[in-house]
Amino acid sequence: RLSTVDALHVALQEHRGSTEELARTVVDLLGGTADVEACAVYLPSASGIGLAATSDDALLAGLPDGLVDKVRASGRPVVHERTFVAPLEVDGGATPGGVLVMRARPHRPFDASQRQFMMLTTSAVASAVRASEWQRAQIDYLRPHAELNEVRAQRAREGSIELQHSLLTPPPAPRDLEVVVRYQPAGDDLEIGGDWYDAFVTKDGATTVVVGDVTGHDHRAAATMAQLRGIVRTIGYVTGGCPSAVLEETDKAVSGLALGSGATATAVVARIEQSEADRARGVRTLRWSNAGHPYPVLLRA
């Protein structure tokens, strides 16, 4: 009996499934032991109470009609011949719970010691049912909150993606030069981040192309990217300086504006120039500078 109770405690403590699965565990463990010939567990249902699991259908056929409902309503155990029917109290008995049915083996004396063993077994099962019901109540309480948080997170993500896409504007179409862009995220869950591209025509008619990457892969990196992209674009457009000067002034602006360590980024800036004489000859001058970014690649026709 001690071994049975010990095994029951271990199984119930390790149980992490539903209350119905717990009932199946109980009848599998108790039914067919040295003291218990058959076992059944009833649990509350929409119609009052229903059979959750049994080790032997014949056990149910031998019960008087209404006995299970009577035990559940009164909250008191009943002995019928060799069958022990006991309530599984929840909420300290304030709310009717389930019912545990155990039929003793015929070769064991159905004495006070046997009934004490069954009471101890019932107490262990009732405690496990209460824990399972509490866990399910907690899950039911937390689920809508988790769903709400998921909706909020999805909205924030969609807003961040929309912000990022609005910043990654189509490239310009300067004279005699075609600029094509392609932005491909590593995966759907990493669509937002600090990567950016840009292309614009400066006041003197040169075309500047920028590819950069802010550290991080979240909405904060996207917000920082928007700041850095605007700084590079403004400095490049206003000064018309060479790429190295644009990067140097950007670095100073990051420090002077106290954007912090989150504004750490790599970038490559290229300036494509073509004077009237170069245009007549069909050539261009490409100046570029790299700040820790993967190197650009030149593919000739």
CSV table of N, CA and C in Angstrom, one decimal, residues 192-294:
chain,number,residue,atom,x,y,z
A,192,ILE,N,12.6,43.5,-40.2
A,192,ILE,CA,12.9,44.8,-39.7
A,192,ILE,C,14.3,44.8,-39.1
A,193,GLY,N,15.0,45.9,-39.3
A,193,GLY,CA,16.3,46.0,-38.7
A,193,GLY,C,17.0,47.3,-39.1
A,194,GLY,N,18.3,47.3,-39.0
A,194,GLY,CA,19.1,48.5,-39.3
A,194,GLY,C,19.7,48.6,-40.7
A,195,ASP,N,19.4,47.7,-41.5
A,195,ASP,CA,20.0,47.8,-42.9
A,195,ASP,C,19.3,48.9,-43.7
A,196,TRP,N,20.1,49.5,-44.5
A,196,TRP,CA,19.5,50.5,-45.4
A,196,TRP,C,20.3,50.7,-46.7
A,197,TYR,N,19.6,51.3,-47.7
A,197,TYR,CA,20.2,51.7,-48.9
A,197,TYR,C,19.7,53.1,-49.2
A,198,ASP,N,20.4,53.8,-50.0
A,198,ASP,CA,20.0,55.2,-50.4
A,198,ASP,C,20.7,55.6,-51.7
A,199,ALA,N,20.1,56.4,-52.4
A,199,ALA,CA,20.7,57.0,-53.6
A,199,ALA,C,20.0,58.3,-53.9
A,200,PHE,N,20.8,59.3,-54.1
A,200,PHE,CA,20.3,60.7,-54.3
A,200,PHE,C,21.3,61.5,-55.2
A,201,VAL,N,20.7,62.5,-55.8
A,201,VAL,CA,21.5,63.4,-56.6
A,201,VAL,C,21.8,64.7,-55.8
A,202,THR,N,23.1,65.0,-55.7
A,202,THR,CA,23.5,66.2,-54.9
A,202,THR,C,23.3,67.5,-55.7
A,203,LYS,N,23.5,68.6,-55.1
A,203,LYS,CA,23.3,69.9,-55.7
A,203,LYS,C,24.1,70.1,-57.0
A,204,ASP,N,25.3,69.5,-57.0
A,204,ASP,CA,26.2,69.7,-58.2
A,204,ASP,C,25.9,68.6,-59.3
A,205,GLY,N,24.9,67.8,-59.1
A,205,GLY,CA,24.5,66.9,-60.2
A,205,GLY,C,25.1,65.5,-60.0
A,206,ALA,N,26.0,65.3,-59.1
A,206,ALA,CA,26.6,63.9,-58.9
A,206,ALA,C,25.6,63.0,-58.2
A,207,THR,N,25.7,61.7,-58.5
A,207,THR,CA,24.9,60.7,-57.8
A,207,THR,C,25.6,60.0,-56.7
A,208,THR,N,25.0,60.0,-55.5
A,208,THR,CA,25.6,59.4,-54.4
A,208,THR,C,24.8,58.1,-54.0
A,209,VAL,N,25.5,57.0,-53.8
A,209,VAL,CA,24.9,55.8,-53.5
A,209,VAL,C,25.4,55.3,-52.1
A,210,VAL,N,24.5,54.9,-51.2
A,210,VAL,CA,24.9,54.5,-49.9
A,210,VAL,C,24.3,53.1,-49.5
A,211,VAL,N,25.1,52.3,-48.9
A,211,VAL,CA,24.6,51.1,-48.3
A,211,VAL,C,25.1,51.0,-46.9
A,212,GLY,N,24.2,50.8,-45.9
A,212,GLY,CA,24.7,50.8,-44.5
A,212,GLY,C,23.9,49.8,-43.7
A,213,ASP,N,24.4,49.6,-42.4
A,213,ASP,CA,23.8,48.7,-41.5
A,213,ASP,C,24.1,49.1,-40.1
A,214,VAL,N,23.0,49.4,-39.3
A,214,VAL,CA,23.1,49.7,-37.9
A,214,VAL,C,23.1,48.4,-37.1
A,215,THR,N,23.8,48.3,-36.1
A,215,THR,CA,23.8,47.1,-35.3
A,215,THR,C,22.5,46.8,-34.7
A,216,GLY,N,22.0,45.6,-34.7
A,216,GLY,CA,20.7,45.2,-34.1
A,216,GLY,C,19.7,44.8,-35.2
A,217,HIS,N,18.7,44.1,-34.8
A,217,HIS,CA,17.6,43.7,-35.7
A,217,HIS,C,16.3,43.8,-35.0
A,218,ASP,N,15.9,45.1,-34.7
A,218,ASP,CA,14.6,45.3,-34.1
A,218,ASP,C,14.2,46.7,-34.4
A,219,HIS,N,13.1,47.2,-33.8
A,219,HIS,CA,12.6,48.5,-34.1
A,219,HIS,C,13.5,49.6,-33.7
A,220,ARG,N,14.3,49.4,-32.6
A,220,ARG,CA,15.3,50.4,-32.2
A,220,ARG,C,16.3,50.6,-33.3
A,221,ALA,N,16.8,49.5,-33.8
A,221,ALA,CA,17.8,49.6,-34.9
A,221,ALA,C,17.2,50.3,-36.1
A,222,ALA,N,15.9,50.0,-36.4
A,222,ALA,CA,15.2,50.7,-37.5
A,222,ALA,C,15.1,52.2,-37.3
A,223,ALA,N,14.8,52.6,-36.0
A,223,ALA,CA,14.7,54.0,-35.7
A,223,ALA,C,16.1,54.7,-35.8
A,224,THR,N,17.1,54.1,-35.4
A,224,THR,CA,18.5,54.6,-35.5
A,224,THR,C,18.9,54.7,-36.9
A,225,MET,N,18.5,53.7,-37.7
A,225,MET,CA,18.8,53.7,-39.1
A,225,MET,C,18.2,54.9,-39.8
A,226,ALA,N,17.0,55.3,-39.4
A,226,ALA,CA,16.3,56.4,-40.0
A,226,ALA,C,17.1,57.7,-39.7
A,227,GLN,N,17.6,57.8,-38.5
A,227,GLN,CA,18.4,59.0,-38.2
A,227,GLN,C,19.7,59.1,-39.0
A,228,LEU,N,20.4,57.9,-39.0
A,228,LEU,CA,21.7,57.9,-39.7
A,228,LEU,C,21.5,58.1,-41.2
A,229,ARG,N,20.5,57.5,-41.8
A,229,ARG,CA,20.3,57.7,-43.2
A,229,ARG,C,20.0,59.2,-43.5
A,230,GLY,N,19.2,59.8,-42.7
A,230,GLY,CA,19.0,61.3,-42.9
A,230,GLY,C,20.2,62.1,-42.7
A,231,ILE,N,21.1,61.7,-41.8
A,231,ILE,CA,22.3,62.5,-41.6
A,231,ILE,C,23.2,62.4,-42.8
A,232,VAL,N,23.4,61.1,-43.3
A,232,VAL,CA,24.3,60.9,-44.4
A,232,VAL,C,23.7,61.6,-45.7
A,233,ARG,N,22.4,61.5,-45.8
A,233,ARG,CA,21.8,62.1,-47.0
A,233,ARG,C,22.0,63.7,-47.0
A,234,THR,N,21.7,64.2,-45.8
A,234,THR,CA,21.8,65.7,-45.7
A,234,THR,C,23.2,66.2,-45.9
A,235,ILE,N,24.2,65.5,-45.2
A,235,ILE,CA,25.6,66.0,-45.4
A,235,ILE,C,26.0,65.8,-46.8
A,236,GLY,N,25.7,64.6,-47.4
A,236,GLY,CA,26.1,64.4,-48.8
A,236,GLY,C,25.5,65.4,-49.8
A,237,TYR,N,24.2,65.7,-49.6
A,237,TYR,CA,23.6,66.6,-50.5
A,237,TYR,C,24.1,68.1,-50.4
A,238,VAL,N,24.2,68.5,-49.1
A,238,VAL,CA,24.6,69.9,-48.9
A,238,VAL,C,26.0,70.2,-49.2
A,239,THR,N,26.9,69.3,-48.7
A,239,THR,CA,28.3,69.6,-48.9
A,239,THR,C,28.8,69.2,-50.3
A,240,GLY,N,28.2,68.2,-50.9
A,240,GLY,CA,28.8,67.7,-52.1
A,240,GLY,C,30.2,67.2,-52.0
A,241,GLY,N,30.5,66.8,-50.8
A,241,GLY,CA,31.9,66.3,-50.5
A,241,GLY,C,32.2,64.9,-51.0
A,242,CYS,N,33.4,64.5,-51.0
A,242,CYS,CA,33.8,63.2,-51.4
A,242,CYS,C,33.3,62.2,-50.3
A,243,PRO,N,33.2,60.9,-50.7
A,243,PRO,CA,32.6,60.0,-49.7
A,243,PRO,C,33.3,59.9,-48.4
A,244,SER,N,34.6,60.0,-48.4
A,244,SER,CA,35.3,59.9,-47.1
A,244,SER,C,35.0,61.1,-46.2
A,245,ALA,N,34.8,62.3,-46.8
A,245,ALA,CA,34.4,63.5,-46.0
A,245,ALA,C,33.0,63.3,-45.5
A,246,VAL,N,32.1,62.7,-46.3
A,246,VAL,CA,30.7,62.5,-45.9
A,246,VAL,C,30.7,61.6,-44.6
A,247,LEU,N,31.5,60.5,-44.7
A,247,LEU,CA,31.5,59.6,-43.6
A,247,LEU,C,32.1,60.2,-42.3
A,248,GLU,N,33.1,61.0,-42.5
A,248,GLU,CA,33.8,61.6,-41.4
A,248,GLU,C,32.8,62.6,-40.7
A,249,GLU,N,32.1,63.4,-41.5
A,249,GLU,CA,31.2,64.4,-40.9
A,249,GLU,C,30.0,63.6,-40.3
A,250,THR,N,29.6,62.5,-40.8
A,250,THR,CA,28.5,61.7,-40.2
A,250,THR,C,29.0,61.2,-38.8
A,251,ASP,N,30.2,60.8,-38.8
A,251,ASP,CA,30.7,60.3,-37.5
A,251,ASP,C,30.8,61.4,-36.4
A,252,LYS,N,31.1,62.6,-36.9
A,252,LYS,CA,31.1,63.7,-36.0
A,252,LYS,C,29.7,64.1,-35.5
A,253,ALA,N,28.8,64.0,-36.4
A,253,ALA,CA,27.4,64.3,-36.1
A,253,ALA,C,26.8,63.3,-35.1
A,254,VAL,N,27.2,62.0,-35.2
A,254,VAL,CA,26.7,61.0,-34.3
A,254,VAL,C,27.2,61.3,-32.9
A,255,SER,N,28.5,61.7,-32.8
A,255,SER,CA,29.0,62.0,-31.5
A,255,SER,C,28.4,63.4,-31.0
A,256,GLY,N,28.3,64.4,-31.9
A,256,GLY,CA,27.9,65.7,-31.4
A,256,GLY,C,26.4,65.7,-31.0
A,257,LEU,N,25.6,64.8,-31.7
A,257,LEU,CA,24.2,64.7,-31.3
A,257,LEU,C,23.9,63.7,-30.2
A,258,ALA,N,25.0,63.1,-29.7
A,258,ALA,CA,24.9,62.2,-28.6
A,258,ALA,C,23.8,61.1,-28.9
A,259,LEU,N,24.0,60.5,-30.1
A,259,LEU,CA,23.1,59.4,-30.4
A,259,LEU,C,23.4,58.1,-29.7
A,260,GLY,N,24.5,58.0,-29.1
A,260,GLY,CA,24.8,56.8,-28.2
A,260,GLY,C,25.4,55.7,-29.0
A,261,SER,N,25.7,54.6,-28.2
A,261,SER,CA,26.4,53.4,-28.8
A,261,SER,C,25.4,52.7,-29.7
A,262,GLY,N,24.1,52.9,-29.5
A,262,GLY,CA,23.1,52.3,-30.4
A,262,GLY,C,23.2,52.7,-31.8
A,263,ALA,N,23.9,53.9,-32.1
A,263,ALA,CA,24.1,54.4,-33.4
A,263,ALA,C,25.3,53.9,-34.1
A,264,THR,N,25.9,52.8,-33.6
A,264,THR,CA,27.1,52.1,-34.2
A,264,THR,C,26.6,51.5,-35.5
A,265,ALA,N,27.3,51.8,-36.6
A,265,ALA,CA,26.9,51.3,-37.9
A,265,ALA,C,28.1,51.2,-38.8
A,266,THR,N,27.9,50.4,-39.9
A,266,THR,CA,28.9,50.3,-41.0
A,266,THR,C,28.2,50.9,-42.2
A,267,ALA,N,29.0,51.4,-43.1
A,267,ALA,CA,28.4,52.0,-44.3
A,267,ALA,C,29.5,52.1,-45.4
A,268,VAL,N,29.0,52.1,-46.6
A,268,VAL,CA,29.9,52.3,-47.8
A,268,VAL,C,29.2,53.4,-48.6
A,269,VAL,N,29.9,54.5,-49.0
A,269,VAL,CA,29.4,55.6,-49.7
A,269,VAL,C,30.1,55.7,-51.0
A,270,ALA,N,29.4,55.8,-52.1
A,270,ALA,CA,30.0,56.0,-53.4
A,270,ALA,C,29.4,57.3,-54.1
A,271,ARG,N,30.3,58.0,-54.8
A,271,ARG,CA,29.9,59.2,-55.5
A,271,ARG,C,30.3,59.0,-57.0
A,272,ILE,N,29.3,59.1,-57.8
A,272,ILE,CA,29.5,58.9,-59.3
A,272,ILE,C,29.4,60.3,-59.9
A,273,GLU,N,30.6,60.7,-60.5
A,273,GLU,CA,30.7,62.0,-61.1
A,273,GLU,C,30.9,61.9,-62.6
A,274,GLN,N,30.4,62.9,-63.3
A,274,GLN,CA,30.6,62.9,-64.8
A,274,GLN,C,30.6,64.4,-65.3
A,275,SER,N,31.8,64.9,-65.6
A,275,SER,CA,31.9,66.2,-66.2
A,275,SER,C,31.4,66.2,-67.6
A,276,GLU,N,31.3,67.4,-68.2
A,276,GLU,CA,30.8,67.5,-69.6
A,276,GLU,C,31.8,66.8,-70.5
A,277,ALA,N,33.1,66.9,-70.2
A,277,ALA,CA,34.2,66.3,-71.0
A,277,ALA,C,34.1,64.8,-70.9
A,278,ASP,N,33.8,64.3,-69.6
A,278,ASP,CA,33.6,62.9,-69.4
A,278,ASP,C,32.4,62.3,-70.1
A,279,ARG,N,31.3,63.1,-70.2
A,279,ARG,CA,30.1,62.7,-70.8
A,279,ARG,C,30.4,62.5,-72.3
A,280,ALA,N,31.2,63.5,-72.9
A,280,ALA,CA,31.5,63.4,-74.3
A,280,ALA,C,32.3,62.1,-74.6
A,281,ARG,N,33.1,61.7,-73.7
A,281,ARG,CA,33.9,60.5,-73.8
A,281,ARG,C,33.2,59.2,-73.4
A,282,GLY,N,32.0,59.4,-72.7
A,282,GLY,CA,31.3,58.2,-72.2
A,282,GLY,C,31.9,57.5,-71.0
A,283,VAL,N,32.6,58.3,-70.2
A,283,VAL,CA,33.2,57.7,-69.0
A,283,VAL,C,32.7,58.5,-67.7
A,284,ARG,N,32.9,57.8,-66.6
A,284,ARG,CA,32.5,58.4,-65.3
A,284,ARG,C,33.6,58.2,-64.3
A,285,THR,N,33.6,59.0,-63.3
A,285,THR,CA,34.6,58.9,-62.1
A,285,THR,C,33.8,58.4,-60.9
A,286,LEU,N,34.2,57.3,-60.4
A,286,LEU,CA,33.6,56.7,-59.2
A,286,LEU,C,34.5,56.8,-58.0
A,287,ARG,N,34.1,57.6,-57.0
A,287,ARG,CA,34.9,57.7,-55.8
A,287,ARG,C,34.1,57.0,-54.7
A,288,TRP,N,34.7,56.2,-53.8
A,288,TRP,CA,34.0,55.5,-52.8
A,288,TRP,C,34.8,55.4,-51.5
A,289,SER,N,34.2,55.3,-50.4
A,289,SER,CA,34.9,55.1,-49.1
A,289,SER,C,34.1,54.1,-48.3
A,290,ASN,N,34.8,53.3,-47.5
A,290,ASN,CA,34.2,52.3,-46.8
A,290,ASN,C,34.4,52.4,-45.3
A,291,ALA,N,33.3,52.3,-44.5
A,291,ALA,CA,33.5,52.4,-43.0
A,291,ALA,C,33.0,51.1,-42.4
A,292,GLY,N,33.9,50.1,-42.6
A,292,GLY,CA,33.7,48.8,-41.9
A,292,GLY,C,32.7,47.9,-42.6
A,293,HIS,N,32.1,48.3,-43.8
A,293,HIS,CA,31.1,47.5,-44.4
A,293,HIS,C,31.7,46.5,-45.4
A,294,PRO,N,31.0,45.5,-45.8
A,294,PRO,CA,31.5,44.6,-46.8
A,294,PRO,C,31.8,45.4,-48.1
